[in-house]
Amino acid sequence: MELTRHGLRSYQAVCKLLQGHVHSCPSLGNPVQLLLHSELKLATTASQPLQVFARRQWTQSFRVVPSDRRSLLKARAMDLITSTAILPLLFGCVGVFGLFKLLQWLRTRAYVRDAVVVITGATSGLGRECARAFSAAGARLVLCGRNAEALEELSRELAASPAAKVQTHKPHTVTFDLADPGAIVGAAAEILRCFGHVDVLINNAGVSYRGAVVDTSLDVDKRVMETNYFGPVALTKALLPSMIRRRQGHIVAISSIQGRISIPFRSAYAASKHATQAFFDCLRAEVEQHDVEVTVISPGYIHTQLSLNALTADGSKYGVMDESTAQGRSPAEVARDVLAAVGQRKKDVVLAGLAPSLAVYLRTLAPGLFFSLMASRARKERKSKHC
């Protein structure tokens, strides 16, 4: 009986001690208080030895307080770290990144300023925006295209723009058709007469295509290849010797994401861009010893008139703005990326969205799945045309 009273007094003392901790730590709340109250009532009527019971309650109850203290210490530690280490480190990283981007921008400007830049297909779309971007960066431009009036209009616009303040030369224009092999040699000579040399050649001109392979005449395939592949190759070969002699030059090929993957009903276009990718990859390796740079840029869909002017299976104009083209990137935005790629002397650049970029890897890592997806796309596109 004495042992029972002694155990009861001990347990009551423990409960009072725990109640004190509960009051000093309100986050434990009412549930612990109710538990202590019920256990205290139970202890007054219990007939079993209370030493073991009190020891068990002591251990279980005290588990709450240290864990809560540990949580409090962790919270205070995190506050301390955030205030003294993380934020300064974060701001430091942002500052370093900003400095890196600034140095990249300055390097690009220094590389392009006063450089002789030749742009084909400069009368519209991406070519026109590239002319504006490189002009604003201080380049000396030679604008090339088939429409002489449009070239002169662009030349006057650039000469009158605020960017003309950093320029020392008015843009030159050279009119010729890349699809005409006989005109390219003369056009290259005229380009060289403008400034005596070429620092950067941007092969931008091109034509798109829409149609089924079975319905497309071979003449259409040849027309697409002449403009997208043979024309840029011929112009590059005509200007390359002068670059090699000077041991200085930069050749840029505006290819396409369809130079990496092929989608249905774009056979002639995809073939020309695959050929472009392969040719300029070979050229890059061969001219490295002459200090000539080669950059291949593969954009995704761009909001231009490319699909409107695309050739169809019978050679006529497609005349439709595709939904994917209408939702494409702004040509001005892509032109800024082209300028950055040239200024940073990048070798190969993909300017496409997440899905097309992943498709490039899917074509290599899981070709069976890629082919199934393309077959499904062909069925859907064929079905939509017949509806």
Tab-separated table of C-alpha atoms in Angstrom:
chain	number	residue	atom	x	y	z
A	1	MET	CA	0.000	0.000	0.000
A	2	GLU	CA	2.882	2.283	0.836
A	3	LEU	CA	4.441	1.406	-2.519
A	4	THR	CA	1.206	2.300	-4.254
A	5	ARG	CA	0.977	5.684	-2.525
A	6	HIS	CA	4.633	6.341	-3.291
A	7	GLY	CA	4.124	5.427	-6.947
A	8	LEU	CA	1.022	7.601	-7.134
A	9	ARG	CA	2.866	10.593	-5.699
A	10	SER	CA	5.710	10.037	-8.154
A	11	TYR	CA	3.381	9.772	-11.095
A	12	GLN	CA	1.424	12.844	-10.028
A	13	ALA	CA	4.700	14.758	-9.818
A	14	VAL	CA	5.612	13.608	-13.301
A	15	CYS	CA	2.254	14.676	-14.676
A	16	LYS	CA	2.580	18.092	-13.078
A	17	LEU	CA	6.031	18.447	-14.590
A	18	LEU	CA	4.694	17.557	-18.018
A	19	GLN	CA	1.815	19.991	-17.590
A	20	GLY	CA	4.379	22.673	-16.944
A	21	HIS	CA	6.075	21.831	-20.225
A	22	VAL	CA	2.739	21.908	-21.998
A	23	HIS	CA	2.020	25.408	-20.690
A	24	SER	CA	5.481	26.565	-21.734
A	25	CYS	CA	4.988	25.128	-25.227
A	26	PRO	CA	1.458	26.012	-26.455
A	27	SER	CA	2.050	24.320	-29.800
A	28	LEU	CA	1.426	20.932	-28.131
A	29	GLY	CA	-2.195	21.979	-27.671
A	30	ASN	CA	-5.145	20.521	-25.753
A	31	PRO	CA	-4.742	16.859	-26.762
A	32	VAL	CA	-1.709	16.407	-24.484
A	33	GLN	CA	-3.495	18.145	-21.603
A	34	LEU	CA	-6.467	15.845	-21.952
A	35	LEU	CA	-4.150	12.855	-22.020
A	36	LEU	CA	-2.433	13.932	-18.781
A	37	HIS	CA	-5.755	14.576	-17.077
A	38	SER	CA	-7.118	11.156	-17.982
A	39	GLU	CA	-3.926	9.422	-16.922
A	40	LEU	CA	-3.953	11.246	-13.602
A	41	LYS	CA	-7.483	10.058	-12.873
A	42	LEU	CA	-6.504	6.546	-13.854
A	43	ALA	CA	-3.533	6.624	-11.514
A	44	THR	CA	-5.707	7.431	-8.482
A	45	THR	CA	-7.796	4.276	-8.948
A	46	ALA	CA	-5.195	1.865	-10.278
A	47	SER	CA	-4.322	-1.143	-8.168
A	48	GLN	CA	-1.373	-2.380	-10.235
A	49	PRO	CA	2.209	-1.325	-9.480
A	50	LEU	CA	2.525	2.243	-10.709
A	51	GLN	CA	6.283	2.363	-11.020
A	52	VAL	CA	6.244	0.618	-14.408
A	53	PHE	CA	3.216	2.575	-15.603
A	54	ALA	CA	4.744	5.904	-14.563
A	55	ARG	CA	8.045	5.028	-16.235
A	56	ARG	CA	6.233	4.229	-19.490
A	57	GLN	CA	4.221	7.460	-19.351
A	58	TRP	CA	7.363	9.429	-18.500
A	59	THR	CA	9.177	8.087	-21.565
A	60	GLN	CA	6.274	8.508	-23.991
A	61	SER	CA	5.398	11.977	-22.773
A	62	PHE	CA	8.928	13.321	-22.920
A	63	ARG	CA	9.257	12.232	-26.534
A	64	VAL	CA	7.034	15.134	-27.551
A	65	VAL	CA	9.069	17.915	-26.051
A	66	PRO	CA	12.532	17.122	-27.490
A	67	SER	CA	11.088	16.599	-30.992
A	68	ASP	CA	9.308	19.927	-30.738
A	69	ARG	CA	12.508	21.538	-29.555
A	70	ARG	CA	14.367	19.984	-32.447
A	71	SER	CA	11.770	21.397	-34.860
A	72	LEU	CA	12.137	24.794	-33.271
A	73	LEU	CA	15.906	24.606	-33.515
A	74	LYS	CA	15.676	23.550	-37.155
A	75	ALA	CA	13.373	26.452	-37.946
A	76	ARG	CA	15.709	28.901	-36.236
A	77	ALA	CA	18.690	27.370	-38.034
A	78	MET	CA	16.931	27.725	-41.405
A	79	ASP	CA	16.083	31.340	-40.641
A	80	LEU	CA	19.696	31.963	-39.721
A	81	ILE	CA	20.998	30.278	-42.864
A	82	THR	CA	18.503	32.090	-45.087
A	83	SER	CA	19.340	35.453	-43.631
A	84	THR	CA	23.122	35.034	-43.504
A	85	ALA	CA	24.065	32.638	-46.312
A	86	ILE	CA	21.381	31.664	-48.821
A	87	LEU	CA	20.218	35.121	-49.858
A	88	PRO	CA	23.717	36.541	-50.353
A	89	LEU	CA	24.650	33.408	-52.285
A	90	LEU	CA	21.503	33.704	-54.403
A	91	PHE	CA	22.155	37.355	-55.173
A	92	GLY	CA	25.758	36.491	-55.940
A	93	CYS	CA	24.699	33.831	-58.448
A	94	VAL	CA	22.286	36.243	-60.108
A	95	GLY	CA	25.041	38.831	-60.314
A	96	VAL	CA	27.514	36.374	-61.835
A	97	PHE	CA	24.920	35.224	-64.371
A	98	GLY	CA	24.093	38.816	-65.274
A	99	LEU	CA	27.773	39.608	-65.701
A	100	PHE	CA	28.199	36.529	-67.897
A	101	LYS	CA	25.291	37.575	-70.135
A	102	LEU	CA	26.676	41.112	-70.349
A	103	LEU	CA	30.080	39.807	-71.416
A	104	GLN	CA	28.379	37.609	-74.022
A	105	TRP	CA	26.474	40.607	-75.358
A	106	LEU	CA	29.625	42.736	-75.525
A	107	ARG	CA	31.498	39.932	-77.243
A	108	THR	CA	28.723	39.560	-79.818
A	109	ARG	CA	28.687	43.289	-80.525
A	110	ALA	CA	32.441	43.428	-80.872
A	111	TYR	CA	32.442	40.444	-83.231
A	112	VAL	CA	29.721	41.844	-85.498
A	113	ARG	CA	30.524	45.572	-85.433
A	114	ASP	CA	31.935	46.685	-88.813
A	115	ALA	CA	31.870	43.094	-90.091
A	116	VAL	CA	30.733	42.578	-93.692
A	117	VAL	CA	27.601	40.446	-93.395
A	118	VAL	CA	25.877	38.956	-96.454
A	119	ILE	CA	22.244	37.877	-95.971
A	120	THR	CA	20.321	35.955	-98.610
A	121	GLY	CA	16.531	36.020	-98.661
A	122	ALA	CA	16.638	39.438	-97.000
A	123	THR	CA	13.400	40.781	-98.437
A	124	SER	CA	11.001	39.119	-95.979
A	125	GLY	CA	10.559	36.950	-92.927
A	126	LEU	CA	13.607	35.864	-90.972
A	127	GLY	CA	16.039	37.356	-93.493
A	128	ARG	CA	14.532	40.819	-93.133
A	129	GLU	CA	14.658	40.605	-89.326
A	130	CYS	CA	18.248	39.362	-89.452
A	131	ALA	CA	19.113	42.433	-91.529
A	132	ARG	CA	17.579	44.671	-88.848
A	133	ALA	CA	19.325	42.838	-86.003
A	134	PHE	CA	22.773	42.852	-87.613
A	135	SER	CA	22.349	46.444	-88.732
A	136	ALA	CA	21.548	47.481	-85.159
A	137	ALA	CA	24.722	45.678	-84.067
A	138	GLY	CA	26.807	47.818	-86.410
A	139	ALA	CA	27.448	45.383	-89.280
A	140	ARG	CA	28.080	46.425	-92.883
A	141	LEU	CA	25.373	44.666	-94.819
A	142	VAL	CA	25.042	43.174	-98.282
A	143	LEU	CA	21.378	42.345	-98.772
A	144	CYS	CA	20.522	39.673	-101.349
A	145	GLY	CA	17.219	38.570	-102.833
A	146	ARG	CA	15.125	38.273	-105.981
A	147	ASN	CA	13.080	41.460	-105.568
A	148	ALA	CA	15.206	44.538	-106.267
A	149	GLU	CA	12.535	46.996	-105.117
A	150	ALA	CA	12.042	45.231	-101.785
A	151	LEU	CA	15.814	45.195	-101.230
A	152	GLU	CA	16.098	48.923	-101.910
A	153	GLU	CA	13.184	49.637	-99.600
A	154	LEU	CA	14.853	47.667	-96.801
A	155	SER	CA	18.162	49.417	-97.463
A	156	ARG	CA	16.524	52.853	-97.115
A	157	GLU	CA	14.750	51.740	-93.928
A	158	LEU	CA	17.991	50.587	-92.324
A	159	ALA	CA	19.852	53.725	-93.403
A	160	ALA	CA	17.177	55.892	-91.773
A	161	SER	CA	16.882	53.860	-88.568
A	162	PRO	CA	18.480	54.884	-85.257
A	163	ALA	CA	20.899	51.986	-85.730
A	164	ALA	CA	22.494	53.952	-88.579
A	165	LYS	CA	24.266	56.067	-85.950
A	166	VAL	CA	26.647	53.193	-85.224
A	167	GLN	CA	27.146	52.377	-88.903
A	168	THR	CA	29.718	53.856	-91.224
A	169	HIS	CA	28.426	52.324	-94.458
A	170	LYS	CA	25.092	52.185	-96.213
A	171	PRO	CA	23.754	48.667	-96.931
A	172	HIS	CA	24.461	47.318	-100.408
A	173	THR	CA	22.002	45.219	-102.394
A	174	VAL	CA	22.624	42.403	-104.854
A	175	THR	CA	19.690	40.949	-106.793
A	176	PHE	CA	19.800	37.328	-107.943
A	177	ASP	CA	17.925	34.024	-107.684
A	178	LEU	CA	19.579	31.197	-105.761
A	179	ALA	CA	17.641	28.702	-107.875
A	180	ASP	CA	19.543	29.927	-110.962
A	181	PRO	CA	22.990	28.280	-110.935
A	182	GLY	CA	24.284	30.539	-113.686
A	183	ALA	CA	23.610	33.698	-111.682
A	184	ILE	CA	25.456	32.725	-108.535
A	185	VAL	CA	29.061	33.147	-109.718
A	186	GLY	CA	28.347	36.668	-110.986
A	187	ALA	CA	26.448	37.510	-107.804
A	188	ALA	CA	29.400	36.343	-105.672
A	189	ALA	CA	31.757	38.589	-107.635
A	190	GLU	CA	29.400	41.528	-107.160
A	191	ILE	CA	29.181	40.822	-103.430
A	192	LEU	CA	32.968	40.872	-103.131
A	193	ARG	CA	33.149	44.185	-104.994
A	194	CYS	CA	30.920	45.848	-102.382
A	195	PHE	CA	33.499	45.804	-99.573
A	196	GLY	CA	36.342	43.705	-100.956
A	197	HIS	CA	35.669	40.744	-98.674
A	198	VAL	CA	32.986	38.903	-96.692
A	199	ASP	CA	33.203	38.280	-92.955
A	200	VAL	CA	29.855	36.536	-92.397
A	201	LEU	CA	27.688	34.758	-94.970
A	202	ILE	CA	24.167	33.934	-93.794
A	203	ASN	CA	22.505	31.420	-96.113
A	204	ASN	CA	18.910	32.163	-95.204
A	205	ALA	CA	16.885	32.012	-98.437
A	206	GLY	CA	14.651	28.992	-98.840
A	207	VAL	CA	11.334	27.592	-99.970
A	208	SER	CA	9.010	25.168	-98.220
A	209	TYR	CA	6.883	22.323	-99.576
A	210	ARG	CA	3.592	20.572	-98.827
A	211	GLY	CA	2.493	17.376	-100.548
A	212	ALA	CA	2.472	13.600	-100.678
A	213	VAL	CA	5.472	11.799	-102.140
A	214	VAL	CA	3.330	9.723	-104.507
A	215	ASP	CA	1.745	12.864	-106.015
A	216	THR	CA	4.859	15.047	-106.297
A	217	SER	CA	6.670	15.413	-109.599
A	218	LEU	CA	10.451	15.168	-109.676
A	219	ASP	CA	10.642	18.733	-110.990
A	220	VAL	CA	9.208	20.009	-107.708
A	221	ASP	CA	11.808	18.056	-105.725
A	222	LYS	CA	14.528	19.607	-107.908
A	223	ARG	CA	13.173	23.140	-107.444
A	224	VAL	CA	13.165	22.771	-103.690
A	225	MET	CA	16.676	21.321	-103.705
A	226	GLU	CA	17.983	24.076	-105.994
A	227	THR	CA	16.810	26.824	-103.656
A	228	ASN	CA	17.438	25.167	-100.291
A	229	TYR	CA	20.580	23.168	-100.992
A	230	PHE	CA	22.389	23.676	-104.302
A	231	GLY	CA	22.020	27.469	-104.232
A	232	PRO	CA	23.547	27.974	-100.756
A	233	VAL	CA	26.243	25.415	-101.527
A	234	ALA	CA	27.169	27.198	-104.774
A	235	LEU	CA	27.288	30.635	-103.118
A	236	THR	CA	29.356	29.251	-100.231
A	237	LYS	CA	31.838	27.684	-102.646
A	238	ALA	CA	32.109	30.949	-104.587
A	239	LEU	CA	32.928	33.011	-101.478
A	240	LEU	CA	34.932	30.434	-99.534
A	241	PRO	CA	38.315	30.908	-101.306
A	242	SER	CA	38.473	34.579	-100.273
A	243	MET	CA	37.812	33.586	-96.653
A	244	ILE	CA	40.526	30.950	-96.752
A	245	ARG	CA	43.043	33.431	-98.174
A	246	ARG	CA	42.270	35.888	-95.392
A	247	ARG	CA	42.132	33.092	-92.814
A	248	GLN	CA	38.970	34.712	-91.559
A	249	GLY	CA	35.272	34.166	-92.194
A	250	HIS	CA	32.053	32.786	-90.823
A	251	ILE	CA	29.503	30.761	-92.796
A	252	VAL	CA	25.994	30.389	-91.380
A	253	ALA	CA	23.374	27.980	-92.702
A	254	ILE	CA	19.772	28.540	-91.655
A	255	SER	CA	18.514	24.973	-91.737
A	256	SER	CA	15.437	23.665	-89.894
A	257	ILE	CA	14.448	21.229	-87.189
A	258	GLN	CA	13.278	19.174	-90.171
A	259	GLY	CA	16.927	18.801	-91.046
A	260	ARG	CA	17.103	16.584	-87.939
A	261	ILE	CA	13.767	14.786	-88.149
A	262	SER	CA	11.294	14.233	-90.986
A	263	ILE	CA	7.548	14.678	-90.730
A	264	PRO	CA	4.899	13.506	-93.212
A	265	PHE	CA	4.038	15.539	-96.330
A	266	ARG	CA	7.287	17.566	-96.134
A	267	SER	CA	9.538	15.143	-98.031
A	268	ALA	CA	11.250	17.570	-100.436
A	269	TYR	CA	11.761	20.225	-97.748
A	270	ALA	CA	13.052	17.780	-95.135
A	271	ALA	CA	15.383	16.194	-97.686
A	272	SER	CA	16.881	19.572	-98.621
A	273	LYS	CA	17.439	20.483	-94.974
A	274	HIS	CA	18.981	17.090	-94.149
A	275	ALA	CA	21.371	17.644	-97.043
A	276	THR	CA	22.146	21.144	-95.764
A	277	GLN	CA	22.948	19.850	-92.303
A	278	ALA	CA	25.259	17.163	-93.662
A	279	PHE	CA	27.094	19.450	-96.098
A	280	PHE	CA	27.869	22.184	-93.595
A	281	ASP	CA	28.862	19.669	-90.915
A	282	CYS	CA	31.464	18.335	-93.353
A	283	LEU	CA	32.515	21.859	-94.312
A	284	ARG	CA	33.041	22.817	-90.656
A	285	ALA	CA	35.574	20.039	-90.165
A	286	GLU	CA	37.406	20.802	-93.415
A	287	VAL	CA	37.846	24.570	-92.959
A	288	GLU	CA	38.737	24.587	-89.283
A	289	GLN	CA	42.423	24.605	-90.204
A	290	HIS	CA	41.835	27.859	-92.090
A	291	ASP	CA	40.166	29.573	-89.093
A	292	VAL	CA	36.823	29.739	-90.879
A	293	GLU	CA	33.781	29.252	-88.648
A	294	VAL	CA	30.657	27.314	-89.656
A	295	THR	CA	27.336	27.550	-87.793
A	296	VAL	CA	24.204	25.517	-88.568
A	297	ILE	CA	21.008	26.908	-87.032
A	298	SER	CA	17.883	24.744	-86.903
A	299	PRO	CA	14.781	26.752	-85.984
A	300	GLY	CA	11.352	25.311	-85.342
A	301	TYR	CA	8.203	26.963	-86.624
A	302	ILE	CA	8.511	30.713	-87.277
A	303	HIS	CA	5.564	33.010	-87.900
A	304	THR	CA	6.439	33.985	-91.473
A	305	GLN	CA	4.905	33.519	-94.924
A	306	LEU	CA	6.903	30.338	-95.521
A	307	SER	CA	3.839	28.100	-95.685
A	308	LEU	CA	1.940	30.600	-97.862
A	309	ASN	CA	4.735	30.479	-100.457
A	310	ALA	CA	5.368	26.746	-100.136
A	311	LEU	CA	5.326	24.605	-103.258
A	312	THR	CA	2.747	21.845	-103.598
A	313	ALA	CA	2.924	18.514	-105.407
A	314	ASP	CA	2.133	20.099	-108.781
A	315	GLY	CA	4.422	23.104	-108.275
A	316	SER	CA	1.728	25.656	-107.412
A	317	LYS	CA	1.760	27.788	-104.255
A	318	TYR	CA	0.240	26.290	-101.138
A	319	GLY	CA	-1.335	29.620	-100.140
A	320	VAL	CA	-2.401	28.556	-96.642
A	321	MET	CA	-1.065	29.704	-93.286
A	322	ASP	CA	-0.572	26.509	-91.294
A	323	GLU	CA	-1.714	26.562	-87.684
A	324	SER	CA	1.753	25.493	-86.534
A	325	THR	CA	3.323	28.325	-88.552
A	326	ALA	CA	0.810	30.867	-87.254
A	327	GLN	CA	1.697	29.855	-83.695
A	328	GLY	CA	5.429	29.892	-84.383
A	329	ARG	CA	8.032	32.167	-82.859
A	330	SER	CA	8.422	35.773	-83.882
A	331	PRO	CA	11.031	36.189	-86.666
A	332	ALA	CA	12.512	39.141	-84.757
A	333	GLU	CA	13.079	36.917	-81.733
A	334	VAL	CA	14.706	34.206	-83.846
A	335	ALA	CA	16.875	36.834	-85.568
A	336	ARG	CA	18.230	37.921	-82.183
A	337	ASP	CA	19.090	34.289	-81.455
A	338	VAL	CA	20.859	34.050	-84.806
A	339	LEU	CA	22.862	37.177	-83.968
A	340	ALA	CA	23.818	35.707	-80.592
A	341	ALA	CA	24.823	32.373	-82.149
A	342	VAL	CA	27.052	34.142	-84.685
A	343	GLY	CA	28.588	36.440	-82.074
A	344	GLN	CA	29.346	33.504	-79.789
A	345	ARG	CA	30.630	31.440	-82.731
A	346	LYS	CA	28.485	28.457	-81.914
A	347	LYS	CA	28.812	25.376	-84.081
A	348	ASP	CA	25.292	23.988	-84.047
A	349	VAL	CA	22.129	25.535	-82.607
A	350	VAL	CA	18.575	24.195	-82.295
A	351	LEU	CA	15.960	26.930	-81.875
A	352	ALA	CA	12.890	24.744	-81.487
A	353	GLY	CA	10.353	24.034	-78.770
A	354	LEU	CA	10.453	21.199	-76.262
A	355	ALA	CA	8.458	18.663	-78.302
A	356	PRO	CA	10.524	18.949	-81.529
A	357	SER	CA	13.758	18.936	-79.544
A	358	LEU	CA	12.708	15.772	-77.714
A	359	ALA	CA	11.713	14.221	-81.042
A	360	VAL	CA	15.314	14.564	-82.225
A	361	TYR	CA	16.473	12.384	-79.330
A	362	LEU	CA	13.511	10.043	-79.706
A	363	ARG	CA	14.477	9.438	-83.347
A	364	THR	CA	17.897	8.237	-82.153
A	365	LEU	CA	17.054	6.455	-78.890
A	366	ALA	CA	13.676	4.911	-79.766
A	367	PRO	CA	13.316	4.931	-83.559
A	368	GLY	CA	10.458	2.421	-83.546
A	369	LEU	CA	8.346	4.665	-81.340
A	370	PHE	CA	9.241	7.719	-83.431
A	371	PHE	CA	8.203	5.997	-86.665
A	372	SER	CA	4.898	4.931	-85.082
A	373	LEU	CA	4.181	8.507	-84.015
A	374	MET	CA	4.967	9.830	-87.498
A	375	ALA	CA	2.709	7.199	-89.081
A	376	SER	CA	-0.085	8.224	-86.714
A	377	ARG	CA	0.476	11.869	-87.625
A	378	ALA	CA	0.271	11.008	-91.321
A	379	ARG	CA	-3.053	9.238	-90.806
A	380	LYS	CA	-4.503	12.175	-88.892
A	381	GLU	CA	-3.313	14.736	-91.431
A	382	ARG	CA	-4.626	12.670	-94.339
A	383	LYS	CA	-7.976	12.256	-92.587
A	384	SER	CA	-8.252	16.000	-91.870
A	385	LYS	CA	-7.633	16.830	-95.534
A	386	HIS	CA	-10.415	14.497	-96.665
A	387	CYS	CA	-12.930	15.902	-94.195
